[in-house]
CSV table of C-alpha atoms and ligand atoms in Angstrom, one decimal:
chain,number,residue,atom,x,y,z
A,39,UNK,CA,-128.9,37.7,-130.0
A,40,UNK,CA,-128.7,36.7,-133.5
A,41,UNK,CA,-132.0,35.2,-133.4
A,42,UNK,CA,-134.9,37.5,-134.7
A,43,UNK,CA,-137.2,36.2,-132.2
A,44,UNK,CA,-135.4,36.0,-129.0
A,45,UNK,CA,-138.0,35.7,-126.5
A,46,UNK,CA,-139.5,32.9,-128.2
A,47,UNK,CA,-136.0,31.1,-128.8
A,48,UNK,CA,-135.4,31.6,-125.2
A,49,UNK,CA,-137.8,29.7,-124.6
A,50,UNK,CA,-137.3,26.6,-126.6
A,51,UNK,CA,-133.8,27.1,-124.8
A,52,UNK,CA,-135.5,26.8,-121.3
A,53,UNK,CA,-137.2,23.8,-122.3
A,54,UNK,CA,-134.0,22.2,-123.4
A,55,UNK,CA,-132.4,22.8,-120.1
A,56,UNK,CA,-135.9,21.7,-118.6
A,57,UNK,CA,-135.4,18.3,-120.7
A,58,UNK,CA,-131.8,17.7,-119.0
A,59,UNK,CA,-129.7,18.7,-121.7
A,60,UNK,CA,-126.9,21.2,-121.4
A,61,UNK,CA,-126.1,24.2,-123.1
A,62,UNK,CA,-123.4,27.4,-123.4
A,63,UNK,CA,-125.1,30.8,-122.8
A,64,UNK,CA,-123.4,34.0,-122.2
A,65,UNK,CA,-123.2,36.4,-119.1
A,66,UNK,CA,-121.6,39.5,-118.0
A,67,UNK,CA,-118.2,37.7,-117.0
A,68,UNK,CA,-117.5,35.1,-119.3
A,69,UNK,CA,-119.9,31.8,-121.4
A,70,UNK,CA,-121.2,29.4,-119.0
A,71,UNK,CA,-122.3,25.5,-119.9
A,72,UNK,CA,-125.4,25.1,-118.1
A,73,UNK,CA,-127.8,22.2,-117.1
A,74,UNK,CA,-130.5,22.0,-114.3
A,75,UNK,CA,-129.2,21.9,-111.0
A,76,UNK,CA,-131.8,19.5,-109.6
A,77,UNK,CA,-130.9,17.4,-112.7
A,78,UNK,CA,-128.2,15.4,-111.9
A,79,UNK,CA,-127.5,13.5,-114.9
A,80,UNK,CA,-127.4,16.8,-117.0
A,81,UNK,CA,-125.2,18.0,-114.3
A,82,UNK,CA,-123.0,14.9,-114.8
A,83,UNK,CA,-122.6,15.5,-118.2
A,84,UNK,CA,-120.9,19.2,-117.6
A,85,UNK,CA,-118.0,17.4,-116.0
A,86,UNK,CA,-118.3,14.8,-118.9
A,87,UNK,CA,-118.2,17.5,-121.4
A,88,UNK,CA,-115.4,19.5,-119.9
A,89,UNK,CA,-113.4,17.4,-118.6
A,90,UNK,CA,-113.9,18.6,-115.3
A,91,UNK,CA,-112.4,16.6,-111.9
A,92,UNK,CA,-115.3,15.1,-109.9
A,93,UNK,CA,-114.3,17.3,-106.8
A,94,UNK,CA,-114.2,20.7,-108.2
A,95,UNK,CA,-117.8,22.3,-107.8
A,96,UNK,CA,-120.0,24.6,-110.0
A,97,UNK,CA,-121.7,27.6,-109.2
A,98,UNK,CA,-125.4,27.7,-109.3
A,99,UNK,CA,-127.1,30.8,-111.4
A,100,UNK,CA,-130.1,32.4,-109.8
A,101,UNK,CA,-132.9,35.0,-110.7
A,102,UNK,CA,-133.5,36.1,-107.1
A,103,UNK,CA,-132.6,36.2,-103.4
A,104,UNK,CA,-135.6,34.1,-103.0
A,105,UNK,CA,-134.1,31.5,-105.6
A,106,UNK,CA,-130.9,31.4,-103.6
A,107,UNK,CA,-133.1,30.6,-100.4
A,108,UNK,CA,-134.1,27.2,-102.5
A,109,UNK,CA,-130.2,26.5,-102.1
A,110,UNK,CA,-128.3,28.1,-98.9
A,111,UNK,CA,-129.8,26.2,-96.1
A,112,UNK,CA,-130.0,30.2,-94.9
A,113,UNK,CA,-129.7,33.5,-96.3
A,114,UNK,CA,-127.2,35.7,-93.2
A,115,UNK,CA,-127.8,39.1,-93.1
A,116,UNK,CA,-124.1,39.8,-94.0
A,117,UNK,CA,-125.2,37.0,-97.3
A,118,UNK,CA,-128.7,39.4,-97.7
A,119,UNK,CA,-126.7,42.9,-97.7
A,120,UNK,CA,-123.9,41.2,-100.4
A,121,UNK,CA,-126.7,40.3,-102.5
A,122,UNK,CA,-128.9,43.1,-102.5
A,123,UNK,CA,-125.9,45.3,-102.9
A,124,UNK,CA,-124.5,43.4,-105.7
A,125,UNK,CA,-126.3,41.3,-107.3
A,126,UNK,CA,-127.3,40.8,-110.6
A,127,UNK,CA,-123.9,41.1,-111.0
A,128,UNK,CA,-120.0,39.0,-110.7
A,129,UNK,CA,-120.5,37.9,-106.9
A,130,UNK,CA,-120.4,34.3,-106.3
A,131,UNK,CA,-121.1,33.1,-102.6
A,132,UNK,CA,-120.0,30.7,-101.0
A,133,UNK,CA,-123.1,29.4,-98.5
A,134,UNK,CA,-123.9,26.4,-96.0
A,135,UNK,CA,-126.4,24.0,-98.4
A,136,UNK,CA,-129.7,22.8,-98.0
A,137,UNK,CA,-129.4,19.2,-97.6
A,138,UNK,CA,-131.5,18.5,-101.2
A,139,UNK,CA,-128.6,20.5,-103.4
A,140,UNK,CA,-127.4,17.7,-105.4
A,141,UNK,CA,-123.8,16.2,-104.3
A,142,UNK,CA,-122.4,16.6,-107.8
A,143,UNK,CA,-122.9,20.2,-107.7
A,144,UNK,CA,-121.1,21.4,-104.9
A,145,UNK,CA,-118.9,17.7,-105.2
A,146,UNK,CA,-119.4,16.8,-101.6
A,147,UNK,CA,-118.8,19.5,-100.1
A,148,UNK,CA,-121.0,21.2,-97.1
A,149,UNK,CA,-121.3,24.6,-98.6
A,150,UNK,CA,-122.6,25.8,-102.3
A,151,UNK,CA,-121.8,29.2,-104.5
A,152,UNK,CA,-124.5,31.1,-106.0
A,153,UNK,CA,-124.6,33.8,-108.0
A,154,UNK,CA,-126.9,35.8,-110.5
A,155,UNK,CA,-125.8,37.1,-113.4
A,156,UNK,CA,-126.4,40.2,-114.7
A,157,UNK,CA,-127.3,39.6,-118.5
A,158,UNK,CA,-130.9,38.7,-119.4
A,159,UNK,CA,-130.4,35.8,-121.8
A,160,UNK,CA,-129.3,33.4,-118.4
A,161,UNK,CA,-132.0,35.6,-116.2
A,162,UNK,CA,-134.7,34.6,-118.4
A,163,UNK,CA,-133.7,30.9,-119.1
A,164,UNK,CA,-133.6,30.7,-115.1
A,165,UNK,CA,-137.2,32.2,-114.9
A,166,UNK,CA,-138.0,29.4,-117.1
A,167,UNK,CA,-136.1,26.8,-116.4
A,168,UNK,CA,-135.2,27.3,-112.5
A,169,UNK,CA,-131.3,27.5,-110.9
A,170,UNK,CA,-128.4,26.6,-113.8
A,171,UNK,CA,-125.5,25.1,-112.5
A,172,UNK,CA,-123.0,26.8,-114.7
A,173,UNK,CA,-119.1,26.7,-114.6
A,174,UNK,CA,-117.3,28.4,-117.5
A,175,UNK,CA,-118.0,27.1,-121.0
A,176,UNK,CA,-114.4,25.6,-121.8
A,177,UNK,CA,-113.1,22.4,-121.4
A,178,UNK,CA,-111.1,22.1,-119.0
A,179,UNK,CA,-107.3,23.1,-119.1
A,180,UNK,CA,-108.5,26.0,-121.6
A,181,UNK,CA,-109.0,29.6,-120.9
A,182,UNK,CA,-112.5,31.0,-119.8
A,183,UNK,CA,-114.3,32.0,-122.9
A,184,UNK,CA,-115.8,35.4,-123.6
A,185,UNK,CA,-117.6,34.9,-127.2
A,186,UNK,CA,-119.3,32.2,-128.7
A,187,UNK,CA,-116.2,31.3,-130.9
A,188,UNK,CA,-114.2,30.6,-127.9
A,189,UNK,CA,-117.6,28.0,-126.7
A,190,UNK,CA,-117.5,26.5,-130.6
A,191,UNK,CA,-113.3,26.1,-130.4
A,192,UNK,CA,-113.7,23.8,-127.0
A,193,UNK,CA,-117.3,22.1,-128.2
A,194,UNK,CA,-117.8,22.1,-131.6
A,195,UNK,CA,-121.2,21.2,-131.9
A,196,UNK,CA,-121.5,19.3,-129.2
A,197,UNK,CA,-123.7,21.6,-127.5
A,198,UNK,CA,-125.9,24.8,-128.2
A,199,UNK,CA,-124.8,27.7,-127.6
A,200,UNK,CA,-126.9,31.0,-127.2
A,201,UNK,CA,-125.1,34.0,-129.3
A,202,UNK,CA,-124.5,36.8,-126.9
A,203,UNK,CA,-121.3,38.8,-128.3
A,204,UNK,CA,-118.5,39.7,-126.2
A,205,UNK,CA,-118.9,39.5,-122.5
A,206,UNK,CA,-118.6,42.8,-120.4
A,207,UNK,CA,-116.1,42.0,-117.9
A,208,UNK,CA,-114.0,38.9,-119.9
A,209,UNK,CA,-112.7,37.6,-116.1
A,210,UNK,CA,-115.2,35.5,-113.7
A,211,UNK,CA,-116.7,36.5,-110.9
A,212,UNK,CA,-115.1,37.4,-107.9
A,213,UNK,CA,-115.8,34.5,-105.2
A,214,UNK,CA,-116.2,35.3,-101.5
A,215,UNK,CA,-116.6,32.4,-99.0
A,216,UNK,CA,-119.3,33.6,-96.6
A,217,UNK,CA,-118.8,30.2,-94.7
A,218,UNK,CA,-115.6,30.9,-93.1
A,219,UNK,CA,-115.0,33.9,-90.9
A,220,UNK,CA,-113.3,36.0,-92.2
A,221,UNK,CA,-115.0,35.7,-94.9
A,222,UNK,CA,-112.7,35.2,-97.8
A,223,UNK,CA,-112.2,35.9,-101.6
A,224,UNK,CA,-110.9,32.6,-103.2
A,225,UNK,CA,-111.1,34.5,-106.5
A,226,UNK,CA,-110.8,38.0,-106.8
A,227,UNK,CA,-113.1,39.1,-109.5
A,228,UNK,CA,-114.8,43.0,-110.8
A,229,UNK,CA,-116.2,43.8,-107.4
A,230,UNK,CA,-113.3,44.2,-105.0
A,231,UNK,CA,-112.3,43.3,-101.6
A,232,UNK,CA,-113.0,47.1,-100.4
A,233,UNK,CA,-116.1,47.2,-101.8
A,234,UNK,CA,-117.0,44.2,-100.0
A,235,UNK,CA,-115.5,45.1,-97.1
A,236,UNK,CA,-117.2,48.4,-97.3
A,237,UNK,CA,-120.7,46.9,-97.5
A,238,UNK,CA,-120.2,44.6,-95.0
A,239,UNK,CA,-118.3,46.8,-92.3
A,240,UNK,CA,-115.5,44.3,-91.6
A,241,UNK,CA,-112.1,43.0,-93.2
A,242,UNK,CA,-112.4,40.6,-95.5
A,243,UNK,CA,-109.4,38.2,-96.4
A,244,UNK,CA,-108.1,37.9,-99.9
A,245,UNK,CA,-106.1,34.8,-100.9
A,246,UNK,CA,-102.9,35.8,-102.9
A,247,UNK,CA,-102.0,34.0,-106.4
A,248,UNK,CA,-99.1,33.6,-103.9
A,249,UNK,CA,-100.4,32.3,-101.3
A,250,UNK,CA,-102.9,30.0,-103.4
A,251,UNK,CA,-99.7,28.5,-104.7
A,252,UNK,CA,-98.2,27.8,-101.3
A,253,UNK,CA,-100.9,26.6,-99.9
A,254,UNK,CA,-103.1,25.1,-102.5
A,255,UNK,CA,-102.8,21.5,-102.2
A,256,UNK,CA,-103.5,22.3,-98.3
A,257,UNK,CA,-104.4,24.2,-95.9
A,258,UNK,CA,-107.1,26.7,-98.3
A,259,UNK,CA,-107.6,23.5,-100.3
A,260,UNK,CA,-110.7,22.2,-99.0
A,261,UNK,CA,-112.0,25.2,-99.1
A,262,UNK,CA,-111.8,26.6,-102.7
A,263,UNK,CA,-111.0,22.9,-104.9
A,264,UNK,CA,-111.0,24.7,-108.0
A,265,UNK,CA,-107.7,26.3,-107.4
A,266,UNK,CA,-105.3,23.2,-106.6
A,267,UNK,CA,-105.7,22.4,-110.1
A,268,UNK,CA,-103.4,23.8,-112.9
A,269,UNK,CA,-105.0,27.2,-114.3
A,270,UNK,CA,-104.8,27.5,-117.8
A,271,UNK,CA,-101.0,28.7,-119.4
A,272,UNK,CA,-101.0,29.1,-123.3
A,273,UNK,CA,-98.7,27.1,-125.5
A,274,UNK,CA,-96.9,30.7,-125.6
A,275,UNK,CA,-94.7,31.2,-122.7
A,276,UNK,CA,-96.3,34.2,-121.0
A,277,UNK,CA,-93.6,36.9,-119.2
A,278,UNK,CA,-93.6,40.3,-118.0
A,279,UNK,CA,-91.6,42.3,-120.0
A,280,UNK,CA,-90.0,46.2,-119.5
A,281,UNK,CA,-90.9,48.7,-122.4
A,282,UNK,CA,-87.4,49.3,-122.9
A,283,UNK,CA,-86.8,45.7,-123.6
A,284,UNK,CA,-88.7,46.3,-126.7
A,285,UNK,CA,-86.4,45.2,-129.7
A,286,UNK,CA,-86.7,48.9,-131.4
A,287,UNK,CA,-87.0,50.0,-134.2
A,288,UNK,CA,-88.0,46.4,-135.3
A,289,UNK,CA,-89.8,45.3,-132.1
A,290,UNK,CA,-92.4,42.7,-134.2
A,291,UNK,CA,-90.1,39.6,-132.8
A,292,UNK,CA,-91.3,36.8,-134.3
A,293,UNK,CA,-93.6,34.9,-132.8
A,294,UNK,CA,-94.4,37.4,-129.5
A,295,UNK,CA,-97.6,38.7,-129.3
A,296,UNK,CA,-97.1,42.5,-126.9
A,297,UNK,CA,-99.8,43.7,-124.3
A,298,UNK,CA,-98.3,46.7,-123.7
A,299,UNK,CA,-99.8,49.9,-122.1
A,300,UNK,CA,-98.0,53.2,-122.4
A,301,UNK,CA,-97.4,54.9,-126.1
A,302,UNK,CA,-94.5,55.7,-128.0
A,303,UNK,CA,-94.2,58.3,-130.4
A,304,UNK,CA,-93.4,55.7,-133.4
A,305,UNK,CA,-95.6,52.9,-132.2
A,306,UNK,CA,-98.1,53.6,-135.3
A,307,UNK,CA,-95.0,51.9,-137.1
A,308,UNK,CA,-96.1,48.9,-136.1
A,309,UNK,CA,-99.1,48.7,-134.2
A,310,UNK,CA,-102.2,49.7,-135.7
A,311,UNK,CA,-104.3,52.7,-134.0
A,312,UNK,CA,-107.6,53.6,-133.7
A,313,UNK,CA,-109.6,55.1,-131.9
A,314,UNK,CA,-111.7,53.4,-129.4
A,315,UNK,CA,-111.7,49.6,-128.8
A,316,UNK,CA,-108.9,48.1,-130.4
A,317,UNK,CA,-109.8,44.8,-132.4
A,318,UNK,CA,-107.6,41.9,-133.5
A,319,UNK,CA,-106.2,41.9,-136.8
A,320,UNK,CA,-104.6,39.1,-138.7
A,321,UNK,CA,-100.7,40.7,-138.4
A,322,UNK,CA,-100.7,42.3,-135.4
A,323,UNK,CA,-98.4,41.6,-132.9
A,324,UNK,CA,-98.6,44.3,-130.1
A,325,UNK,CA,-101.4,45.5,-128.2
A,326,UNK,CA,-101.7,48.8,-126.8
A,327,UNK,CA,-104.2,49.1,-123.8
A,328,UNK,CA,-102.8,52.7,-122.9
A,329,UNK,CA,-103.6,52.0,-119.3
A,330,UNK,CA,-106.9,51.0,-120.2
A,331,UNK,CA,-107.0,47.5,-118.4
A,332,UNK,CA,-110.7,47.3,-117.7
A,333,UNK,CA,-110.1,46.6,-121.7
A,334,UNK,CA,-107.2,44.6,-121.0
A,335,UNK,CA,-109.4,42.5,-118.7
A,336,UNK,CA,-112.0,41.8,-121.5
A,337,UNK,CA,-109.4,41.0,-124.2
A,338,UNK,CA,-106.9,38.7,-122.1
A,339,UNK,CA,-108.4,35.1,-122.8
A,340,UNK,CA,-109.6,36.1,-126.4
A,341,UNK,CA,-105.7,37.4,-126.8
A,342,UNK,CA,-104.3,34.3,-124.8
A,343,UNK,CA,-106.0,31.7,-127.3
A,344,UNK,CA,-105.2,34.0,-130.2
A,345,UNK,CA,-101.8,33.2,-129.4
A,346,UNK,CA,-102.3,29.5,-129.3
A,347,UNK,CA,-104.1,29.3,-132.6
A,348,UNK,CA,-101.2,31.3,-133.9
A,349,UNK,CA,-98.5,29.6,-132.3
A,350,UNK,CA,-97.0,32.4,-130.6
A,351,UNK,CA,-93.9,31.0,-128.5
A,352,UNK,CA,-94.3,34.2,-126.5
A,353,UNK,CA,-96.9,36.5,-124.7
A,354,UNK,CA,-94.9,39.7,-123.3
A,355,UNK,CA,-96.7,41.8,-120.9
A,356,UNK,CA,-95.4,45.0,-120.0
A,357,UNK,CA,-95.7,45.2,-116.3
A,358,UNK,CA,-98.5,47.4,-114.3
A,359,UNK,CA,-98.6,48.8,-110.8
A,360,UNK,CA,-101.0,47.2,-108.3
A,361,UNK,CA,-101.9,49.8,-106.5
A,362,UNK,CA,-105.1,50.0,-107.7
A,363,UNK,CA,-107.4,47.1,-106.5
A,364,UNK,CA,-109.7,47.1,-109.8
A,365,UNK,CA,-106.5,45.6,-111.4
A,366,UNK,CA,-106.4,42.5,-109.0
A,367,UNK,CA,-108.6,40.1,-110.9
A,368,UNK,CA,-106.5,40.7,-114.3
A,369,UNK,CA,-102.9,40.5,-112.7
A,370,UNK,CA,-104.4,37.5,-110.6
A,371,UNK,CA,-104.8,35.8,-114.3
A,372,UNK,CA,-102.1,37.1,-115.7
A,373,UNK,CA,-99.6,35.7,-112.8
A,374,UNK,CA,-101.6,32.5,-113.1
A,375,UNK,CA,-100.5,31.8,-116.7
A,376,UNK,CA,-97.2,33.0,-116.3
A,377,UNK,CA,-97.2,30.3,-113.5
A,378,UNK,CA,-96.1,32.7,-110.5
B,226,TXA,O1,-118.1,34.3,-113.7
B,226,TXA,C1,-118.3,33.2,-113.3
B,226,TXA,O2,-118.3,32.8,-112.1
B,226,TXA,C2,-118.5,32.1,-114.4
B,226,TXA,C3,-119.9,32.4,-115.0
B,226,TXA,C4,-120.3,31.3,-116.0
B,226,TXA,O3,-120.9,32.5,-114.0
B,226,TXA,N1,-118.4,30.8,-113.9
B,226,TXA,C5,-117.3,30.2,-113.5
B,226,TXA,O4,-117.4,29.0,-113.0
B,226,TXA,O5,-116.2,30.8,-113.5
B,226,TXA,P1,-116.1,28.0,-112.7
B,226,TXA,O6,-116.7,26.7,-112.4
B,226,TXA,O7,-115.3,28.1,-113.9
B,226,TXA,O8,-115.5,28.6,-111.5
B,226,TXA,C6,-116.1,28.4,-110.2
B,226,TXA,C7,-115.1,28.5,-109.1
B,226,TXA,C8,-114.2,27.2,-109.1
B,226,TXA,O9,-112.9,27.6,-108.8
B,226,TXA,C9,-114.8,26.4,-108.0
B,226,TXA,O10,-113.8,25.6,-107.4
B,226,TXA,C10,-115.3,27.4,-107.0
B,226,TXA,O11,-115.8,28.5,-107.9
B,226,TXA,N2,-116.4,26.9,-106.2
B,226,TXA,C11,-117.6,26.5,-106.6
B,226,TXA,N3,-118.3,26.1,-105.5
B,226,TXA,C12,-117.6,26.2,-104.5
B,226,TXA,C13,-117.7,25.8,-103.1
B,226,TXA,N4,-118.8,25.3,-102.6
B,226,TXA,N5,-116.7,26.1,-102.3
B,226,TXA,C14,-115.5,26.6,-102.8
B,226,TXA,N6,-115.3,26.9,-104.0
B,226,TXA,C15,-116.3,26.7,-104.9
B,227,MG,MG1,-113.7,27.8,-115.1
């Protein structure tokens, strides 16, 4: 928080929300554009705002397990462990409804996500204002965004946005469908399919970029609406690329911006090095994450628009093993925008 006075700025924020308006606050994951979510002309004016298709539904942000009881018509056992396990923190899930949830939240559908974040700023608006219905704060088309910049590139001033820095994880939240059996991640996100599994003692499905492509316009489709649509691809042409593809000695190619991971012995040449968390700077063209892809996972979308505002014609990602699940959420986004 920029503001001196956060507390009471908060809660001139809450009252906002509480007067149907809508407005872009950060969490651990990445900005959300928030209204009430038993408002349903400030909810109308999210999809207004972004862009958004009618049919594609929002999550609802919550302060409590009792909060989400206000919205799931009931809280499972398998629902209670998940949330007392994981929550606050990026677990969306996907429950029946209560009857009263408005229709433009969940866009028809039978079921609703919830999650609650784990930042104060949106856990002290809810306290204040009651359940947000929150998807990401860009329009739609654009890359999630992950610091207030990003909210001010998509909205201008069309809408307040609370001043929260850089969010911790840079991806959303992993979504699990607790309404099908087996239960099912339609997003993978920071907590992982083993870790759910773990918790809840039994195999839970993940849906493959693959198979989301395959299938998306059927049979998952109903199920998970969001992802029939086009995920966002920058302007750049985004590719994996092999380290020894690198145009040495000269590898700044015009016009590619390199994610690359492992170090060679003359890449201070041309990237530049310093200790700890690398930061943009105006020249740069390649990134070194040195296997550090929890970094890598922050960066991407910041990176990704980067490029656009640069006009980049290329993105080149040197490629990464999956054999570590904690990787999933980032090459999920990564194959996305290279259109895999
Ligand atoms: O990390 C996050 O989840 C961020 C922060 C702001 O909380 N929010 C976010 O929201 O990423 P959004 O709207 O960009 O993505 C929500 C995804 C969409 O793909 C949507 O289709 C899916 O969740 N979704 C929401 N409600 C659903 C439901 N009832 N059934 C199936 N999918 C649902
Ligand atoms: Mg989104």
């Amino acid at each position: 928080m920029i503001d001196t006075q956060p507390d009471i700025s908060l809660s001139r924020y809450a009252e906002v929300l509480r007067k149907g308006s809508v407005i872009a606050f950060p969490t651990e994951t990445v900005y959300g554009l928030g209204a009430d979510a038993w408002n349903a002309d400030a909810v109308a004016r999210i999809f207004e705002l972004k862009g958004r298709p009618p049919d594609n539904p929002l999550i609802v942000h919550v302060n409590s397990i009792d909060m989400a009881g206000t919205l799931a018509a009931e809280i499972s056992e398998d629902a209670r462990r998940l949330m007392e396990r994981f929550w606050p923190g990026p677990l969306a899930l996907i429950l029946p409804k209560r009857p009263e949830v408005l229709d433009i939240v969940t866009a028809g559908l039978p079921t609703v996500a919830i999650r609650m974040p784990d930042h104060p700023i949106p856990l002290r608006l809810i306290e204040e204002a009651g359940p947000i219905a929150a998807p990401s704060a860009n329009t739609s088309g654009r890359p999630s965004p992950t610091r207030t910049e990003h909210v001010r590139q998509d909205f201008g001033s069309e809408v307040p946005i609370i001043e929260g820095g850089s969010c911790q994880y840079g991806l959303e939240s992993t979504v699990l469908d607790l309404s099908i059996r087996p239960y099912t991640i339609l997003r993978p996100g920071h907590i992982t399919q083993s870790e759910l599994e773990q918790e809840l003692r039994q195999p839970v499905r993940l849906i493959s970029t693959h198979s989301v492509k395959l299938t998306g316009m059927s049979g998952d489709a109903p199920r998970s609406p969001g992802m029939k649509y086009t995920h966002y691809a920058p302007d750049a042409r985004v590719r994996w690329m092999q380290p020894d593809e690198l145009p040495w000695p000269d590898p700044t190619t015009h016009g590619t911006l390199y994610l690359m991971h492992r170090i060679r012995p003359d890449d201070t040449l041309h990237t530049e090095r310093r200790p700890g968390k690398s930061r943009q700077s105006e020249n740069r063209q390649i990134i070194q994450y040195r296997e550090n892809y929890s970094e890598m996972g922050r960066d991407l979308y910041d990176r990704f628009r980067m490029a656009d505002l640069k006009r980049f014609s290329e993105i080149a990602i040197e490629p990464f093993s999956d054999s570590d699940e904690a990787v999933e959420a980032l090459l999920n986004r990564i194959r996305k925008a290279i259109g895999d």
